[in-house]
mmCIF file of C-alpha atoms and ligand atoms in Angstrom:
data_model
loop_
_atom_site.group_PDB
_atom_site.id
_atom_site.type_symbol
_atom_site.label_atom_id
_atom_site.label_comp_id
_atom_site.label_asym_id
_atom_site.label_seq_id
_atom_site.Cartn_x
_atom_site.Cartn_y
_atom_site.Cartn_z
ATOM 1 C CA MET P 1 0.170 7.570 21.277
ATOM 2 C CA THR P 2 -1.404 7.004 17.890
ATOM 3 C CA THR P 3 -0.550 4.490 15.208
ATOM 4 C CA LEU P 4 -0.983 5.804 11.664
ATOM 5 C CA PHE P 5 -1.895 3.906 8.507
ATOM 6 C CA ILE P 6 -1.757 5.206 4.941
ATOM 7 C CA SER P 7 -1.673 3.705 1.433
ATOM 8 C CA ASP P 8 -2.101 4.511 -2.233
ATOM 9 C CA LEU P 9 -0.291 7.836 -2.383
ATOM 10 C CA HIS P 10 0.962 6.998 -5.882
ATOM 11 C CA LEU P 11 3.832 9.464 -5.486
ATOM 12 C CA GLU P 12 5.402 10.653 -8.713
ATOM 13 C CA ALA P 13 7.204 13.756 -9.912
ATOM 14 C CA GLY P 14 4.231 14.673 -12.116
ATOM 15 C CA ARG P 15 1.978 15.050 -9.070
ATOM 16 C CA PRO P 16 4.124 17.244 -6.780
ATOM 17 C CA GLU P 17 1.183 18.225 -4.552
ATOM 18 C CA ILE P 18 0.951 14.656 -3.237
ATOM 19 C CA GLY P 19 4.647 14.672 -2.422
ATOM 20 C CA MET P 20 4.321 18.026 -0.639
ATOM 21 C CA GLN P 21 1.480 16.725 1.501
ATOM 22 C CA PHE P 22 3.366 13.523 2.264
ATOM 23 C CA LEU P 23 6.500 15.461 3.306
ATOM 24 C CA ALA P 24 4.420 17.707 5.570
ATOM 25 C CA PHE P 25 2.766 14.619 7.071
ATOM 26 C CA LEU P 26 6.136 12.957 7.756
ATOM 27 C CA GLU P 27 7.554 16.127 9.280
ATOM 28 C CA GLY P 28 4.382 16.889 11.214
ATOM 29 C CA GLU P 29 1.868 14.463 12.674
ATOM 30 C CA ALA P 30 3.953 11.344 12.001
ATOM 31 C CA ARG P 31 6.738 12.598 14.304
ATOM 32 C CA SER P 32 4.653 11.954 17.401
ATOM 33 C CA ALA P 33 3.163 8.673 16.187
ATOM 34 C CA GLU P 34 3.805 5.337 17.837
ATOM 35 C CA ALA P 35 4.393 3.861 14.373
ATOM 36 C CA LEU P 36 3.584 4.542 10.718
ATOM 37 C CA TYR P 37 2.350 1.789 8.417
ATOM 38 C CA ILE P 38 2.349 2.313 4.648
ATOM 39 C CA LEU P 39 0.188 -0.373 3.042
ATOM 40 C CA GLY P 40 1.406 -0.253 -0.534
ATOM 41 C CA ASP P 41 1.371 1.917 -3.642
ATOM 42 C CA LEU P 42 3.387 4.607 -1.910
ATOM 43 C CA PHE P 43 4.987 5.153 -5.319
ATOM 44 C CA GLU P 44 3.274 5.222 -8.701
ATOM 45 C CA VAL P 45 5.963 2.997 -10.140
ATOM 46 C CA TRP P 46 9.141 1.394 -8.821
ATOM 47 C CA VAL P 47 11.502 -0.172 -11.323
ATOM 48 C CA GLY P 48 14.254 -1.024 -8.838
ATOM 49 C CA ASP P 49 16.067 0.399 -5.819
ATOM 50 C CA ASP P 50 18.836 1.617 -8.166
ATOM 51 C CA ASP P 51 16.517 4.170 -9.847
ATOM 52 C CA PRO P 52 18.104 7.619 -9.227
ATOM 53 C CA ASN P 53 14.705 9.386 -9.596
ATOM 54 C CA GLU P 54 15.109 12.668 -7.689
ATOM 55 C CA HIS P 55 11.523 12.903 -6.511
ATOM 56 C CA TYR P 56 11.770 9.459 -4.979
ATOM 57 C CA ALA P 57 15.157 10.315 -3.455
ATOM 58 C CA GLU P 58 13.529 13.229 -1.625
ATOM 59 C CA MET P 59 10.833 10.934 -0.242
ATOM 60 C CA LYS P 60 13.410 8.376 0.856
ATOM 61 C CA LEU P 61 15.336 11.051 2.782
ATOM 62 C CA ALA P 62 12.162 12.150 4.540
ATOM 63 C CA LEU P 63 11.368 8.553 5.524
ATOM 64 C CA ARG P 64 14.942 8.127 6.813
ATOM 65 C CA SER P 65 14.579 11.277 8.869
ATOM 66 C CA LEU P 66 11.327 10.035 10.457
ATOM 67 C CA VAL P 67 12.890 6.644 11.266
ATOM 68 C CA ASP P 68 15.961 8.377 12.733
ATOM 69 C CA SER P 69 13.676 10.475 14.931
ATOM 70 C CA GLY P 70 12.579 7.215 16.579
ATOM 71 C CA VAL P 71 9.301 6.420 14.811
ATOM 72 C CA PRO P 72 9.170 2.892 13.369
ATOM 73 C CA VAL P 73 7.950 2.854 9.764
ATOM 74 C CA TYR P 74 6.584 -0.273 8.093
ATOM 75 C CA PHE P 75 5.935 -0.805 4.416
ATOM 76 C CA MET P 76 3.969 -3.439 2.548
ATOM 77 C CA HIS P 77 4.256 -3.819 -1.232
ATOM 78 C CA GLY P 78 1.477 -2.577 -3.504
ATOM 79 C CA ASN P 79 0.863 -3.566 -7.104
ATOM 80 C CA ARG P 80 2.825 -0.480 -8.241
ATOM 81 C CA ASP P 81 5.852 -0.644 -5.987
ATOM 82 C CA PHE P 82 6.301 -4.393 -5.486
ATOM 83 C CA MET P 83 9.918 -4.078 -6.683
ATOM 84 C CA ILE P 84 10.925 -2.160 -3.570
ATOM 85 C CA GLY P 85 13.711 -4.216 -2.043
ATOM 86 C CA ALA P 86 16.414 -4.587 0.548
ATOM 87 C CA ASP P 87 18.430 -1.558 -0.604
ATOM 88 C CA PHE P 88 15.402 0.712 -0.139
ATOM 89 C CA ALA P 89 14.897 -0.770 3.339
ATOM 90 C CA ALA P 90 18.565 -0.226 4.223
ATOM 91 C CA GLU P 91 18.576 3.335 2.878
ATOM 92 C CA THR P 92 15.397 4.447 4.628
ATOM 93 C CA GLY P 93 15.353 2.240 7.724
ATOM 94 C CA VAL P 94 11.779 1.256 6.776
ATOM 95 C CA LYS P 95 10.868 -2.352 7.610
ATOM 96 C CA ILE P 96 9.217 -4.330 4.822
ATOM 97 C CA LEU P 97 6.284 -6.506 5.882
ATOM 98 C CA PRO P 98 4.902 -9.575 4.096
ATOM 99 C CA ASP P 99 1.341 -9.387 2.735
ATOM 100 C CA PRO P 100 -0.772 -10.309 4.667
ATOM 101 C CA HIS P 101 0.589 -9.524 8.119
ATOM 102 C CA VAL P 102 -1.159 -9.574 11.513
ATOM 103 C CA ILE P 103 -0.473 -7.022 14.246
ATOM 104 C CA GLU P 104 -1.929 -6.551 17.725
ATOM 105 C CA LEU P 105 -3.154 -3.019 18.183
ATOM 106 C CA TYR P 106 -4.330 -1.890 21.626
ATOM 107 C CA GLY P 107 -6.026 -5.243 22.228
ATOM 108 C CA THR P 108 -7.403 -5.686 18.703
ATOM 109 C CA SER P 109 -5.930 -8.111 16.191
ATOM 110 C CA VAL P 110 -5.609 -6.508 12.782
ATOM 111 C CA LEU P 111 -4.757 -8.179 9.496
ATOM 112 C CA LEU P 112 -2.885 -5.825 7.186
ATOM 113 C CA SER P 113 -2.865 -6.264 3.418
ATOM 114 C CA HIS P 114 -2.436 -4.093 0.346
ATOM 115 C CA GLY P 115 -5.677 -5.560 -0.966
ATOM 116 C CA ASP P 116 -4.969 -6.584 -4.546
ATOM 117 C CA ALA P 117 -4.611 -10.269 -3.634
ATOM 118 C CA MET P 118 -8.276 -10.250 -2.570
ATOM 119 C CA CYS P 119 -9.496 -9.018 -5.970
ATOM 120 C CA THR P 120 -9.883 -12.596 -7.126
ATOM 121 C CA ASP P 121 -12.697 -11.878 -9.599
ATOM 122 C CA ASP P 122 -10.065 -10.353 -11.874
ATOM 123 C CA LEU P 123 -8.406 -13.556 -13.027
ATOM 124 C CA GLU P 124 -6.141 -11.895 -15.575
ATOM 125 C CA TYR P 125 -4.770 -9.556 -12.937
ATOM 126 C CA GLN P 126 -4.170 -12.418 -10.492
ATOM 127 C CA GLN P 127 -2.114 -14.230 -13.144
ATOM 128 C CA LEU P 128 -0.055 -11.090 -13.707
ATOM 129 C CA ARG P 129 0.368 -10.732 -9.949
ATOM 130 C CA LEU P 130 1.628 -14.293 -9.638
ATOM 131 C CA MET P 131 4.198 -13.676 -12.365
ATOM 132 C CA THR P 132 5.473 -10.308 -11.146
ATOM 133 C CA ARG P 133 5.766 -11.385 -7.487
ATOM 134 C CA ASN P 134 7.921 -14.346 -8.453
ATOM 135 C CA PRO P 135 11.507 -13.723 -7.193
ATOM 136 C CA GLN P 136 12.930 -15.242 -10.392
ATOM 137 C CA TRP P 137 10.904 -12.893 -12.589
ATOM 138 C CA GLN P 138 12.023 -9.945 -10.453
ATOM 139 C CA ALA P 139 15.677 -11.031 -10.638
ATOM 140 C CA MET P 140 15.343 -11.300 -14.431
ATOM 141 C CA MET P 141 13.825 -7.776 -14.586
ATOM 142 C CA LEU P 142 16.689 -6.373 -12.526
ATOM 143 C CA THR P 143 19.227 -7.649 -15.083
ATOM 144 C CA LYS P 144 17.668 -5.229 -17.611
ATOM 145 C CA SER P 145 18.906 -1.651 -17.918
ATOM 146 C CA LEU P 146 17.103 1.102 -16.036
ATOM 147 C CA GLU P 147 15.827 2.505 -19.364
ATOM 148 C CA GLU P 148 14.392 -0.873 -20.370
ATOM 149 C CA ARG P 149 12.685 -1.275 -17.004
ATOM 150 C CA ILE P 150 11.202 2.230 -17.147
ATOM 151 C CA ALA P 151 9.874 1.545 -20.661
ATOM 152 C CA PHE P 152 8.468 -1.816 -19.556
ATOM 153 C CA ALA P 153 6.727 -0.260 -16.536
ATOM 154 C CA ALA P 154 5.220 2.538 -18.680
ATOM 155 C CA ALA P 155 3.840 0.020 -21.167
ATOM 156 C CA ALA P 156 2.445 -2.167 -18.378
ATOM 157 C CA SER P 157 0.825 0.832 -16.719
ATOM 158 C CA SER P 158 -0.905 2.078 -19.876
ATOM 159 C CA LYS P 159 -2.072 -1.453 -20.672
ATOM 160 C CA SER P 160 -3.529 -1.811 -17.178
ATOM 161 C CA GLN P 161 -5.241 1.595 -17.409
ATOM 162 C CA ASN P 162 -6.895 0.616 -20.671
ATOM 163 C CA ARG P 163 -7.980 -2.695 -19.226
ATOM 164 C CA ASN P 164 -9.292 -1.229 -15.960
ATOM 165 C CA ALA P 165 -11.406 1.253 -17.912
ATOM 166 C CA SER P 166 -13.224 -1.682 -19.513
ATOM 167 C CA LEU P 167 -13.805 -3.629 -16.283
ATOM 168 C CA SER P 168 -16.817 -3.297 -14.026
ATOM 169 C CA ALA P 169 -16.423 -1.803 -10.556
ATOM 170 C CA GLU P 170 -17.380 -5.147 -8.990
ATOM 171 C CA ILE P 171 -14.593 -7.056 -10.722
ATOM 172 C CA MET P 172 -11.992 -4.574 -9.502
ATOM 173 C CA ASP P 173 -13.214 -4.673 -5.895
ATOM 174 C CA VAL P 174 -12.260 -7.247 -3.288
ATOM 175 C CA ASN P 175 -14.122 -10.546 -3.361
ATOM 176 C CA GLN P 176 -16.367 -10.931 -0.303
ATOM 177 C CA ASN P 177 -15.633 -14.666 0.068
ATOM 178 C CA GLU P 178 -11.897 -13.951 0.053
ATOM 179 C CA VAL P 179 -12.408 -11.310 2.713
ATOM 180 C CA GLU P 180 -14.372 -13.636 4.974
ATOM 181 C CA LYS P 181 -11.938 -16.500 4.383
ATOM 182 C CA LEU P 182 -8.916 -14.362 5.300
ATOM 183 C CA ILE P 183 -10.535 -12.990 8.454
ATOM 184 C CA ALA P 184 -11.582 -16.482 9.565
ATOM 185 C CA GLU P 185 -8.214 -18.065 8.717
ATOM 186 C CA HIS P 186 -6.305 -15.531 10.773
ATOM 187 C CA GLY P 187 -8.948 -15.142 13.468
ATOM 188 C CA VAL P 188 -8.646 -11.352 13.453
ATOM 189 C CA ASP P 189 -11.096 -8.629 14.481
ATOM 190 C CA VAL P 190 -10.208 -6.263 11.661
ATOM 191 C CA LEU P 191 -8.963 -6.496 8.095
ATOM 192 C CA LEU P 192 -7.263 -3.276 6.990
ATOM 193 C CA HIS P 193 -6.261 -2.647 3.382
ATOM 194 C CA GLY P 194 -5.999 -0.122 0.573
ATOM 195 C CA HIS P 195 -5.733 -0.632 -3.187
ATOM 196 C CA THR P 196 -9.368 -0.173 -4.205
ATOM 197 C CA HIS P 197 -9.392 3.581 -3.439
ATOM 198 C CA ARG P 198 -12.802 3.169 -1.786
ATOM 199 C CA PRO P 199 -12.308 4.413 1.772
ATOM 200 C CA ALA P 200 -14.919 2.916 4.093
ATOM 201 C CA VAL P 201 -15.566 0.819 7.185
ATOM 202 C CA HIS P 202 -17.552 -2.340 6.436
ATOM 203 C CA ASP P 203 -19.117 -4.629 9.041
ATOM 204 C CA ILE P 204 -18.468 -8.282 8.290
ATOM 205 C CA ASP P 205 -20.866 -10.851 9.691
ATOM 206 C CA LEU P 206 -19.068 -14.142 10.274
ATOM 207 C CA GLY P 207 -22.054 -15.783 11.934
ATOM 208 C CA GLU P 208 -20.583 -16.530 15.364
ATOM 209 C CA ARG P 209 -18.878 -13.139 15.586
ATOM 210 C CA ALA P 210 -18.509 -9.791 13.895
ATOM 211 C CA ALA P 211 -15.443 -8.286 12.264
ATOM 212 C CA GLN P 212 -14.689 -5.170 10.315
ATOM 213 C CA ARG P 213 -13.001 -4.356 7.043
ATOM 214 C CA ILE P 214 -11.407 -0.924 6.926
ATOM 215 C CA VAL P 215 -10.375 0.470 3.542
ATOM 216 C CA LEU P 216 -7.881 3.332 3.259
ATOM 217 C CA GLY P 217 -8.336 5.977 0.581
ATOM 218 C CA ASP P 218 -5.912 7.211 -2.074
ATOM 219 C CA TRP P 219 -4.142 10.595 -1.986
ATOM 220 C CA TYR P 220 -5.044 11.874 -5.475
ATOM 221 C CA GLU P 221 -7.245 14.784 -4.346
ATOM 222 C CA GLN P 222 -6.632 14.744 -0.577
ATOM 223 C CA GLY P 223 -4.842 12.687 2.036
ATOM 224 C CA SER P 224 -6.373 9.644 3.688
ATOM 225 C CA VAL P 225 -5.241 8.308 7.060
ATOM 226 C CA LEU P 226 -6.413 5.828 9.671
ATOM 227 C CA ARG P 227 -5.550 7.036 13.157
ATOM 228 C CA TRP P 228 -5.693 4.413 15.889
ATOM 229 C CA ASN P 229 -5.050 4.781 19.622
ATOM 230 C CA GLU P 230 -6.212 3.260 22.935
ATOM 231 C CA SER P 231 -9.680 4.763 22.585
ATOM 232 C CA GLY P 232 -10.333 3.499 19.069
ATOM 233 C CA TYR P 233 -9.789 4.472 15.458
ATOM 234 C CA SER P 234 -10.951 7.026 12.948
ATOM 235 C CA LEU P 235 -10.610 6.973 9.188
ATOM 236 C CA ASP P 236 -9.969 10.561 8.226
ATOM 237 C CA VAL P 237 -9.616 12.753 5.181
ATOM 238 C CA MET P 238 -6.705 15.209 5.227
ATOM 239 C CA PRO P 239 -7.623 18.172 3.004
ATOM 240 C CA ARG P 240 -4.904 20.107 1.220
HETATM 241 MN MN1 LIG V 1 -2.856 -0.968 -5.509
#
């Protein structure tokens, strides 16, 4: 049995080919998986579980169907879909995990994270993250109308795109000290995350022992999946 990990699909109605590939994945390979983990930014934007967006409704049904077929599905918030809440979990049967979260996988301890919390060189982003992950801020947002929230999210997204275009690649990547600190703190063998859209396997030298950092890719041009079973893992591209 194989455990599957994906992240950064950035599903939205304007990019139907990603949704098609995701649906085929859920109806295909994922059906025989031991579990599916989605490590954030499944959706391009999430303004609240009450959003009647039809594209998202289709994805929710497909997740429900996979869960009902007996495959556990886990979700961790990304910086795009951090407003996913209890109603989404109840509707889909998907279990929401805290970030970070440690799992034991065929004898290996793996720390799961979306990844944005490790991008500590971007101080402005970390301040924004602190604000938007605050339950009081989220409760305040949810008192606004759906239209207001959609407008707010669109403005925030275009502001962040403009800002990211002006930042260096190093600032937007994870901070190596943060990575080493997290791995040491949790005593894990592997740190697995997405967010940076830089799929790779990095060896981490902690002096007394070695660890690895695995980075999932985004789904903009092709799918990206980490497949892990008793004999090991492989980080694979899924062409479309
Ligand atoms: Mn992200």
